[in-house]
XYZ file of C-alpha atoms in Angstrom:
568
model
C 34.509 -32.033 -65.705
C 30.486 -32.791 -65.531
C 30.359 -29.613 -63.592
C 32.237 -27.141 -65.875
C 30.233 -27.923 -68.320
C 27.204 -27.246 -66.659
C 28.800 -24.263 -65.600
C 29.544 -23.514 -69.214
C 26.657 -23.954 -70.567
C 24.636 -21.243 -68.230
C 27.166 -19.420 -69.260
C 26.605 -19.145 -72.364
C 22.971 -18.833 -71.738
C 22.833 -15.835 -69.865
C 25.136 -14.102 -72.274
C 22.706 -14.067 -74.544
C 20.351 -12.427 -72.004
C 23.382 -9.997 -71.635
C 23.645 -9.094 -75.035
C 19.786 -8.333 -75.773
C 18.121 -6.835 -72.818
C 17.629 -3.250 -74.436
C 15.022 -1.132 -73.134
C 13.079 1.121 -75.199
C 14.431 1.146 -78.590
C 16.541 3.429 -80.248
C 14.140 5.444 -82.160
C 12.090 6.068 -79.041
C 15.073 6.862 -77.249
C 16.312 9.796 -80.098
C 12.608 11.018 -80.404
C 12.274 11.351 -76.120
C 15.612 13.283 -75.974
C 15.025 15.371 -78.911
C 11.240 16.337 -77.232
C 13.169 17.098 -73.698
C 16.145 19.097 -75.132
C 13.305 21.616 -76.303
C 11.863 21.342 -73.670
C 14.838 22.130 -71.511
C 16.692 25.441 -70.500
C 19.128 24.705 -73.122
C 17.190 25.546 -75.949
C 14.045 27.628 -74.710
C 13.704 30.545 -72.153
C 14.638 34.529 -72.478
C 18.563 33.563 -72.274
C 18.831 30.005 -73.646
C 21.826 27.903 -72.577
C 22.992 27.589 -75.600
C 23.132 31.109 -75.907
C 25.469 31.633 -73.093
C 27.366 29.279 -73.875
C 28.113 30.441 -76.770
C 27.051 27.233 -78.861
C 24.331 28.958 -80.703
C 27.074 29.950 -83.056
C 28.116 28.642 -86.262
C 29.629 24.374 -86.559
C 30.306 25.370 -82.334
C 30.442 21.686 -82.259
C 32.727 21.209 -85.488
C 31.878 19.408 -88.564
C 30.119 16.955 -86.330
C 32.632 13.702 -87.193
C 34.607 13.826 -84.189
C 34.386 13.320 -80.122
C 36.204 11.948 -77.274
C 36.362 8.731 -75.289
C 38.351 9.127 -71.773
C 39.796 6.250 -70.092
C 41.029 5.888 -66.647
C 44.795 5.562 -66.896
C 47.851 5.517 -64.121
C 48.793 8.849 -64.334
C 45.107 10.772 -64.884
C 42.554 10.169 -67.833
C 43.959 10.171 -71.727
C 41.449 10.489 -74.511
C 40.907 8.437 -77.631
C 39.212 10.288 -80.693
C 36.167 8.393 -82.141
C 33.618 9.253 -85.058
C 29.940 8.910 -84.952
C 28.610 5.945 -86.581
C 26.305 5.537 -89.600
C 23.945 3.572 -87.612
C 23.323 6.351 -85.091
C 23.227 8.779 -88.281
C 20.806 6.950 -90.073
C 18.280 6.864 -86.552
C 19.173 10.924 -86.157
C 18.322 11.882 -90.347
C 15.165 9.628 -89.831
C 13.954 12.902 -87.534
C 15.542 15.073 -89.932
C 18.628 15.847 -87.345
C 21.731 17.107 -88.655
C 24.867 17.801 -86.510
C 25.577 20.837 -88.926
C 22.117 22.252 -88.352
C 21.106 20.987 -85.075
C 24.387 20.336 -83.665
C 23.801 20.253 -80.023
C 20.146 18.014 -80.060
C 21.926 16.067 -82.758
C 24.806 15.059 -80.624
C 22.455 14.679 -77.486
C 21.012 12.002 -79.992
C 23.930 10.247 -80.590
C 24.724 9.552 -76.924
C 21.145 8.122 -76.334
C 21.308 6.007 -79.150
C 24.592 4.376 -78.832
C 23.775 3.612 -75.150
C 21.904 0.528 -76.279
C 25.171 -0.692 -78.266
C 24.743 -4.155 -78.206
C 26.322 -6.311 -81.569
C 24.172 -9.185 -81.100
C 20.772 -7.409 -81.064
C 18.268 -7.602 -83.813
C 18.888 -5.811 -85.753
C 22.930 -5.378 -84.539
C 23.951 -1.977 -83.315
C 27.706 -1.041 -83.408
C 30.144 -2.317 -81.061
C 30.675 -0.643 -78.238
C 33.963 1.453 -78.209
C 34.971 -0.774 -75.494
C 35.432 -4.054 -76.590
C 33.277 -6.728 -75.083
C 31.148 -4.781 -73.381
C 27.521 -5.638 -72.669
C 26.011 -2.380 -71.691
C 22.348 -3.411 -71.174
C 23.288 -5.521 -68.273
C 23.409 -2.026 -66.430
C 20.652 -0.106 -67.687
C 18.134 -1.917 -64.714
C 17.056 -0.465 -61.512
C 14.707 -2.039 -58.998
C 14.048 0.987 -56.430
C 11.490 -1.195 -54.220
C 14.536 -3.496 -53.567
C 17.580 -1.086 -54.318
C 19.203 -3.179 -57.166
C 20.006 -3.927 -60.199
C 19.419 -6.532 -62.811
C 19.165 -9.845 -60.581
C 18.545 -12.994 -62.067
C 20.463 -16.829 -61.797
C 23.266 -17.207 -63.889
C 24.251 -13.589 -64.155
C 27.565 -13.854 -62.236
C 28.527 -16.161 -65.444
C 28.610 -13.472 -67.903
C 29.529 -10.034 -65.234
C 30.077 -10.122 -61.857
C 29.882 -6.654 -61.620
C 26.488 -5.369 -62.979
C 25.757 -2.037 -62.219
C 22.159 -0.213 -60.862
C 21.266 1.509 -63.440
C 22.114 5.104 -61.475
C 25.521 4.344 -61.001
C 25.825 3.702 -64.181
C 24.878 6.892 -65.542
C 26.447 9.093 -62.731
C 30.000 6.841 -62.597
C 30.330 6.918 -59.249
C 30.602 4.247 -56.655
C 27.214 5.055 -55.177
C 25.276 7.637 -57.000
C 23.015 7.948 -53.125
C 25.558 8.263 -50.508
C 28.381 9.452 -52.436
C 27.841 10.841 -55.444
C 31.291 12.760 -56.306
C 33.601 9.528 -55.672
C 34.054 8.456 -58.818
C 34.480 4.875 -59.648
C 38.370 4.448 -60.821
C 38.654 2.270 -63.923
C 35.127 2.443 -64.398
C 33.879 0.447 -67.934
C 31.254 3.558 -68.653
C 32.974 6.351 -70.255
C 30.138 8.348 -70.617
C 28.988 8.928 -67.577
C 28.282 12.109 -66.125
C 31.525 12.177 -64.241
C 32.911 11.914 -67.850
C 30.730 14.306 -69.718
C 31.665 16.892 -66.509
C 35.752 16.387 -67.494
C 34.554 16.863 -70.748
C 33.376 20.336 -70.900
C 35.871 21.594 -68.607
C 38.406 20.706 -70.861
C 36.138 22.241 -73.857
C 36.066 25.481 -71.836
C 39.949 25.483 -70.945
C 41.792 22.703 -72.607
C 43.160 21.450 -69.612
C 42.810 18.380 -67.387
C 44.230 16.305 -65.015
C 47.105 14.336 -65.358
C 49.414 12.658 -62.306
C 47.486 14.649 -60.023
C 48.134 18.000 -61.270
C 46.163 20.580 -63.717
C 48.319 20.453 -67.245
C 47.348 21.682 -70.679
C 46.417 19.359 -73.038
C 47.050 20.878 -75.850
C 50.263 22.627 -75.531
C 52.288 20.710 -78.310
C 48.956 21.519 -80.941
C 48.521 24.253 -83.427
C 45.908 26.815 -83.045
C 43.680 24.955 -85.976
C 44.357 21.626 -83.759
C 43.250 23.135 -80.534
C 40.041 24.684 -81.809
C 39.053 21.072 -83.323
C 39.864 19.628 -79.629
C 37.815 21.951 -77.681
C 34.838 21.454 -80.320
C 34.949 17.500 -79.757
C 35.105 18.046 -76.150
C 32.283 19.711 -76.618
C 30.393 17.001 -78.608
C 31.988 14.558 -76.001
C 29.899 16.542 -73.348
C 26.489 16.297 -75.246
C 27.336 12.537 -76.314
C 28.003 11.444 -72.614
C 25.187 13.038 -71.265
C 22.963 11.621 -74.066
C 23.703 8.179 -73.025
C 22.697 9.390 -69.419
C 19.019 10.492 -70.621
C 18.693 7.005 -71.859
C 19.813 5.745 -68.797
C 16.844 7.660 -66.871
C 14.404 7.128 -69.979
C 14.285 3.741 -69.187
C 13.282 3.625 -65.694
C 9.976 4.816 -67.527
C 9.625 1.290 -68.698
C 8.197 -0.840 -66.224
C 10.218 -4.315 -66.868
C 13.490 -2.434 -66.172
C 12.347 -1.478 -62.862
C 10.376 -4.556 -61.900
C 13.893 -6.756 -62.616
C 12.323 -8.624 -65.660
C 14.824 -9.556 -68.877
C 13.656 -9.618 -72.004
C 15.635 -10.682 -74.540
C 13.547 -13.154 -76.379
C 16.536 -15.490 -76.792
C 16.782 -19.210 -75.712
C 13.012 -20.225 -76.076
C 12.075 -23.409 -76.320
C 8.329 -23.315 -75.700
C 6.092 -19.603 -74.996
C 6.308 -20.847 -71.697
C 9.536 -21.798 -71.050
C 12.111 -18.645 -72.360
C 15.527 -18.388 -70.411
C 16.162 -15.180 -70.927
C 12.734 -13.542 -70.727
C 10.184 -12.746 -73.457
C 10.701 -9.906 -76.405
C 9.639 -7.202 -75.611
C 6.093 -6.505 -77.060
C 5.702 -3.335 -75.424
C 9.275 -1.644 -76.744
C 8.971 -2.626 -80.077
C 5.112 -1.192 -80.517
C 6.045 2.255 -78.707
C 9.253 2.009 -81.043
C 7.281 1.655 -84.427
C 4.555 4.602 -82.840
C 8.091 6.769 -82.426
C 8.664 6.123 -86.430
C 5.732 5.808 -87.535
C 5.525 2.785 -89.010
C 3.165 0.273 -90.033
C 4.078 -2.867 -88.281
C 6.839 -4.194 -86.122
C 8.381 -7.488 -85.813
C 8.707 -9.202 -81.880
C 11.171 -12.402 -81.768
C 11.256 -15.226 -79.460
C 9.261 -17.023 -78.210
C 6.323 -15.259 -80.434
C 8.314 -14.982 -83.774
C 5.318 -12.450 -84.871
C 4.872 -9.414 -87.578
C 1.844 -7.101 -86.331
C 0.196 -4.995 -88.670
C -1.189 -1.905 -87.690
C -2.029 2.103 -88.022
C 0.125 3.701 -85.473
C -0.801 6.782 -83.334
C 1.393 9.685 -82.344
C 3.142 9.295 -79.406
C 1.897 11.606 -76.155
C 5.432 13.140 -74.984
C 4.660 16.781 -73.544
C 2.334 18.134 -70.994
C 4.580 17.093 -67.578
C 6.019 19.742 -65.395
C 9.845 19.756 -65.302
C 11.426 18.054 -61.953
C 13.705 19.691 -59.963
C 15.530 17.520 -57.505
C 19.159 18.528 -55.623
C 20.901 15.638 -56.619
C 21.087 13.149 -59.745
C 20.293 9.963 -58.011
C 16.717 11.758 -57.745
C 15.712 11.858 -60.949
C 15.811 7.779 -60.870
C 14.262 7.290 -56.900
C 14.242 9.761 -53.749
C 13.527 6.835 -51.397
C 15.180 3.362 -52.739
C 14.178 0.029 -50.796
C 10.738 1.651 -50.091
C 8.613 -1.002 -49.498
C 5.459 1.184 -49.481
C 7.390 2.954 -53.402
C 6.339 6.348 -52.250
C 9.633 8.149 -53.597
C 9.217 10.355 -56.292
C 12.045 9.173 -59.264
C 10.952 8.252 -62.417
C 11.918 4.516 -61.064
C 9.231 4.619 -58.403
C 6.813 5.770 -60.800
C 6.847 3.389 -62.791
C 7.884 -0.013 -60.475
C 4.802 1.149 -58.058
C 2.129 2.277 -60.876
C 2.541 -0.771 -63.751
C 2.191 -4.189 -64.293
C 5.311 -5.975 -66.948
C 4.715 -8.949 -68.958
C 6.299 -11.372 -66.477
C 5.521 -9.255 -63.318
C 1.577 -9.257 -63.979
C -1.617 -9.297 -61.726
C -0.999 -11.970 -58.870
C 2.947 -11.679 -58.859
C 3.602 -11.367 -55.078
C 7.083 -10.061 -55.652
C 5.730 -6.260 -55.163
C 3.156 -4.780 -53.403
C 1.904 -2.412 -55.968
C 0.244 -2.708 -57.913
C -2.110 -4.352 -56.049
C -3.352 -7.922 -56.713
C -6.457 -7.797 -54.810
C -9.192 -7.379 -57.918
C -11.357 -4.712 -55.091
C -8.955 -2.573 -55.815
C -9.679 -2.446 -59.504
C -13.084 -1.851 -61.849
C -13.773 -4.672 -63.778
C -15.343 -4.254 -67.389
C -16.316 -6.997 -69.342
C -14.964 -6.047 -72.937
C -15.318 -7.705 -76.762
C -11.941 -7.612 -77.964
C -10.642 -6.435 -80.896
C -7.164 -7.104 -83.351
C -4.155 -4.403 -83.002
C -5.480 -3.225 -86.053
C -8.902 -2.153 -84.853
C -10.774 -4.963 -86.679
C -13.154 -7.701 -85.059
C -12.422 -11.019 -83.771
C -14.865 -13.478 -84.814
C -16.509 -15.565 -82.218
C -14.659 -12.810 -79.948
C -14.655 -14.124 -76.014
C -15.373 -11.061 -73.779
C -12.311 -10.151 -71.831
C -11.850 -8.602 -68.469
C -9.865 -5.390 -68.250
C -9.194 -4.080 -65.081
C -9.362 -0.506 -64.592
C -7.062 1.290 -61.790
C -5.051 4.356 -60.341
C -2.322 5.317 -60.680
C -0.349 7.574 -58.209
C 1.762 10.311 -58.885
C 4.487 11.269 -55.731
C 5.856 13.859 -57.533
C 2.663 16.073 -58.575
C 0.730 14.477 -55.532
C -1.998 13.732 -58.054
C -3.970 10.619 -59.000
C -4.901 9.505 -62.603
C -7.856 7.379 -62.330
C -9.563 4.147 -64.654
C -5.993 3.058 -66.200
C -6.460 -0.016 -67.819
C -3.894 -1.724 -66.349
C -4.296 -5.378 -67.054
C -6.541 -7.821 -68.988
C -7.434 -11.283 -67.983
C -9.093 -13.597 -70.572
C -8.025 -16.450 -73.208
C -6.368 -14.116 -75.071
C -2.962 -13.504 -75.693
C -0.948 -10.446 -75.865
C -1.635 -10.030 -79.771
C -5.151 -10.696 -79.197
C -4.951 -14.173 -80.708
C -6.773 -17.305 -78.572
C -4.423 -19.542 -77.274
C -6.298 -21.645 -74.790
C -9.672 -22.254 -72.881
C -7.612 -20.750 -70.073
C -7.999 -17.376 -68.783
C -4.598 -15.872 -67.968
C -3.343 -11.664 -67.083
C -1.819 -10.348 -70.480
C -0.984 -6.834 -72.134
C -1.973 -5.459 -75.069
C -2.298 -2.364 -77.175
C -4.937 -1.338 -74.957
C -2.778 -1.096 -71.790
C 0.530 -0.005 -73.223
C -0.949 2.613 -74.886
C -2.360 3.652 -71.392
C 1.297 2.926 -70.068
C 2.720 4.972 -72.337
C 0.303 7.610 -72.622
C 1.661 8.372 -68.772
C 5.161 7.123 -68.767
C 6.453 9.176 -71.858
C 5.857 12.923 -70.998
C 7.735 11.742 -67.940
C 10.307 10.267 -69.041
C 10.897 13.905 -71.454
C 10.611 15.481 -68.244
C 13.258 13.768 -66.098
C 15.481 14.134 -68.900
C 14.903 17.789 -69.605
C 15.202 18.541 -65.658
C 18.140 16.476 -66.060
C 19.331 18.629 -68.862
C 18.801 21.981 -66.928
C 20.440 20.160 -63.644
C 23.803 20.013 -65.829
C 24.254 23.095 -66.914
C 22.108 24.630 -63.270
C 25.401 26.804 -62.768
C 24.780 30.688 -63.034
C 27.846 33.361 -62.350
C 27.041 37.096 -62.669
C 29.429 38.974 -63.528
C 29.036 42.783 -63.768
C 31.632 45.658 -64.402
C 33.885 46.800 -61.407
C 33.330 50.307 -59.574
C 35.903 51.498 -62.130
C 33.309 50.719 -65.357
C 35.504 49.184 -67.179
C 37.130 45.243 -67.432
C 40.197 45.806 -68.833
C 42.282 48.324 -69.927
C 44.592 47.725 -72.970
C 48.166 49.221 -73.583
C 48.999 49.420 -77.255
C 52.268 50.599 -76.963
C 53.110 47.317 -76.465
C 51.994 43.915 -77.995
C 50.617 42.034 -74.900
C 47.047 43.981 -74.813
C 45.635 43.763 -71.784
C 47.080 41.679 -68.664
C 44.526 42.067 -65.953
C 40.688 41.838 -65.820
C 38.871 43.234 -62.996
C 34.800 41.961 -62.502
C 31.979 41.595 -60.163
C 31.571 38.083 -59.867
C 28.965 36.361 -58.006
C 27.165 33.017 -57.749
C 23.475 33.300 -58.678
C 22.445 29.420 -59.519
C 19.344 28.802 -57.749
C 18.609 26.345 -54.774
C 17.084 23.341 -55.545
C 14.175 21.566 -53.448
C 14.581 18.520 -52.334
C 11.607 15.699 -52.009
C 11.183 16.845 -48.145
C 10.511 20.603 -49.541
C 14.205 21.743 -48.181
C 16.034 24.219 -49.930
C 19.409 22.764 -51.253
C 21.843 26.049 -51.722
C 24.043 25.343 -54.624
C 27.148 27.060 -52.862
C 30.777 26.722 -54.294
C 33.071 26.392 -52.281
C 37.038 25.317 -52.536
C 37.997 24.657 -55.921
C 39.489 26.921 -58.522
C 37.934 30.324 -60.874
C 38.798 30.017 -63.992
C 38.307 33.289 -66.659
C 38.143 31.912 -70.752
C 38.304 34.554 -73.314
C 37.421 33.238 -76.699
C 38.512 35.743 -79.716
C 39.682 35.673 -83.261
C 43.114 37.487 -84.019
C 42.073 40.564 -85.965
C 44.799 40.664 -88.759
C 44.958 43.993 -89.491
C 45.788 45.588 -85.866
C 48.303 48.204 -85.789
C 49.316 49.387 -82.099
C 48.194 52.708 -83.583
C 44.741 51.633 -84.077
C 44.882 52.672 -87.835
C 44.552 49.465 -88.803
C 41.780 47.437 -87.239
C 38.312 45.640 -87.468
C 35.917 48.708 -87.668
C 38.438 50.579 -89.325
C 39.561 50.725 -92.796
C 39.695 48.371 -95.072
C 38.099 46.230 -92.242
C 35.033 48.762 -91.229
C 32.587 46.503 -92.903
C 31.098 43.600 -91.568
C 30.873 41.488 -94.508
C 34.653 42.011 -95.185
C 35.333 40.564 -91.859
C 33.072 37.640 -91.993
C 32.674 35.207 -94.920
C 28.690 35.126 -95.284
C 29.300 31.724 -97.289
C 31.914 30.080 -94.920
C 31.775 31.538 -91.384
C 34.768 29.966 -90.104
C 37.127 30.834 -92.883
C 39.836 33.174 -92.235
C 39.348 36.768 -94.274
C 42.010 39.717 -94.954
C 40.819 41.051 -91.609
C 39.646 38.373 -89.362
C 41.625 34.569 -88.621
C 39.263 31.991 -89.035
C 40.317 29.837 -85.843
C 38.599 30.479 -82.838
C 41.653 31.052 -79.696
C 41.091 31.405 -75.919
């Protein structure tokens, strides 16, 4: 009995560590993905994605209330309908998103948002569409030991924690195997998941028993049209929460295996399940621009401050072969020379807990030779003086970029002195602490990154490119209108044009297709007025005017010579 309630109690414990391990905040999270969607294919270049994909159009994405959740199920995946929340609303309108204007960044947005759901945080997000669910626990990856979160009494609250890269990918191992998808996986928005999703917003189909079945078949055409719009917000949701995944291997503690929930702190010392995040919840109010932010246990602290503008361009955009590369190329690496956004950031930066002298990792190095040492005055957050200040040391170092074999140089990366993290004396103790001073260095480096990965991840998605030209025969299709079937057959050039990738030993990956199955979507609106004759058409009497096709003031409503609802 003595025992289970020891056992209990850790229990308990680490669920709170569970429920409150967030990395960067929310805010930061919508502002990163809304900076690497421009940044990406998708919305900039002479052809944008969007463009082809015919989602530059008008509400391509629906009136923006409605998407998809897909669960594993005996006989193939069903789908659950689900509405955005007014949480993740609220966060998207603070940057002036609206899924009506800016449909497809809006629902990119949403996804990276909600991937922090998490009731118990402060304050609470929404509940995670799957009950019970504590999706922080996964959002960790330690490349320099190939893991994920690891810390004692874990087991008590999930025995099966995730690395971070699975994850986001859903599959068993997002290294080695990539395309096995994990069966009755607890992430359903993954991008196995937002993959499923867009094929069935292109065709309507999916699998079910084994076997390709429409989806839709029992629907009207109204019903269809809303289906293959949500699939289409399903697409961008899931592969929102993915960019958050890879955003926060840009933030050190989640790749140095350091919680930080701030929860079950009975002295600054002595805090269960790590310290608050300082660090998150300064580059969060610099993301809204606020004036102060509030940091709970074991400080319990409001700082006051002017913020600056977050750094979050100016990075070239990776191209890797594979997904698992945009979060390491070389996990358990002792020497951390791969070139993910993980390794960046585990070899390059000191966390809270994980500071100068912590012998767990190699790099950064603890041997003060390797750093320049300035003797500093310090000042408050706020850029005021500290009377009777006590000079601190800040150490000044590289930091080493795989990627761009390149080499920033005098980072401040740590400061030793009797200060604390806010700047406030504690004790006639010198100790290794961070402050504004070196996270504004960390994230002065870490951000345009972190855009980067995800708008490389972005253009990785959607990397596919067909060309298709017109047949010897110049034409695609020929149309009888004696009858009422149109045309029966097309006839194209079709060939695969999507570019080989590089991967980090500077060999070309060829993006071949092979097996599988071609599938041809026409999307068109029924022209009302046709007449096998052709008297009677769009371009033709009483239809030969554009504006009597098209409503200028309500683009998808049906007109005397056009339907409304969008068929394929």
């Amino acid at each position: 009995m003595k025992k289970r309630t020891v056992s209990t109690v850790v229990a308990l414990l680490f669920l709170s560590l569970a429920q409150a391990c967030p990395a960067y905040e929310q805010a930061t999270h919508a502002l990163t993905t809304i900076s690497a969607y421009r940044a990406s294919l998708f919305a900039s270049g002479p052809t944008s994605l969007a463009a082809l994909f015919g989602l530059e159009t008008y509400a391509p994405l629906g009136k923006g209330d409605m998407y998809f959740e897909l669960f594993d199920g005996l006989d193939g995946l069903s789908a659950v309908l689900r509405q955005p929340q007014t949480y993740e609303k609220a966060i998207a309108a603070h940057f002036d998103l609206d899924p009506q204007v800016s449909p497809i960044m809006t629902w990119l947005v949403f996804g990276a948002i909600r991937e922090d759901d998490n009731p118990s945080e402060d304050p609470p997000t929404p509940q995670d569409v799957t009950p019970g669910l504590s999706r922080p626990l996964n959002h960790f990856f330690d490349p320099y030991y190939d893991r994920p979160l690891d810390v004692p009494g874990l087991p008590f609250v999930d025995g099966d924690v995730h690395k971070n890269p699975d994850w986001a990918v859903g599959s068993y191992d997002s290294f080695t195997d990539p395309n096995r998808a994990e069966k009755s996986r607890t992430n359903h928005f993954t991008i196995i998941d937002a993959r499923e999703a867009m094929f069935r917003a292109l065709t309507l189909k999916g699998t079910v028993g084994g076997r390709l079945v429409d989806i839709a078949v029992n629907e009207d055409r109204a019903t269809k049209q809303q289906w293959r719009q949500a699939y289409w917000a399903t697409t961008l949701r899931a592969l929102g929460d993915v960019l958050h995944l890879n955003q926060d291997m840009a933030q050190p503690q989640h790749t140095r295996n350091e919680p930080h929930s701030g929860k079950y702190c009975p002295t600054e010392k002595i805090c269960l399940t790590g310290h608050s995040s300082v660090y998150e919840k300064y580059i969060n109010l610099r993301a809204r621009k606020d004036d102060s932010f509030y940091v709970s246990g074991p400080f319990f602290t409001t700082m006051k401050l002017q913020p600056t503008p977050l750094t979050l361009a100016a990075y070239p955009i990776p191209e890797f072969s594979k997904y698992a590369d945009y979060w390491s190329t070389a996990p358990r690496d002792p020497y951390v020379q791969g070139k993910g956004l993980a390794e960046y950031s585990n070899r390059n930066f000191f966390s809270a807990a994980r500071n100068f002298g912590d012998l767990e990792y190699l790099w950064p190095s603890s041997n003060p030779v390797d750093y320049q040492i300035r003797n500093v005055i310090p000042t408050a957050w706020d850029g005021s003086g500290v009377a009777n200040a006590t000079p601190v040391q800040i150490y000044y170092g590289q930091v080493r970029d795989t990627l761009a074999d390149a080499t920033t140089q005098d980072v401040p990366l740590t400061t030793f002195g009797v200060w604390d993290q806010f700047l406030k004396k504690k004790s006639a103790k010198p100790k290794y602490s961070l402050n504004r001073l070196n996270y504004d260095a960390m994230a002065d480096l870490l951000l345009p990154r972190a855009v980067a990965y995800s708008a490389g991840l972005i253009n990785f998605f959607f990397r596919g490119v067909i060309d298709i030209r017109l047949p010897d025969e110049g034409v695609f299709a020929v149309a009888d209108h004696a009858g009422d079937k149109g045309f029966m057959k097309v006839r194209a050039k079709i060939r695969n044009v999507t570019p080989s990738f590089v991967d980090p030993q500077k060999n070309p990956q060829l993006q071949n297709m092979t097996g599988g199955t071609l599938f041809a979507v026409a999307r068109y609106h029924t022209d009302k007025q046709y007449e096998a004759s052709l008297e009677h058409v769009v371009g033709a009497p009483p239809c030969e005017n554009a504006t009597l096709v098209v409503n200028a003031a309500k683009l998808d409503a049906s007109t005397d010579c056009r339907d409304g609802i969008e068929q394929i």
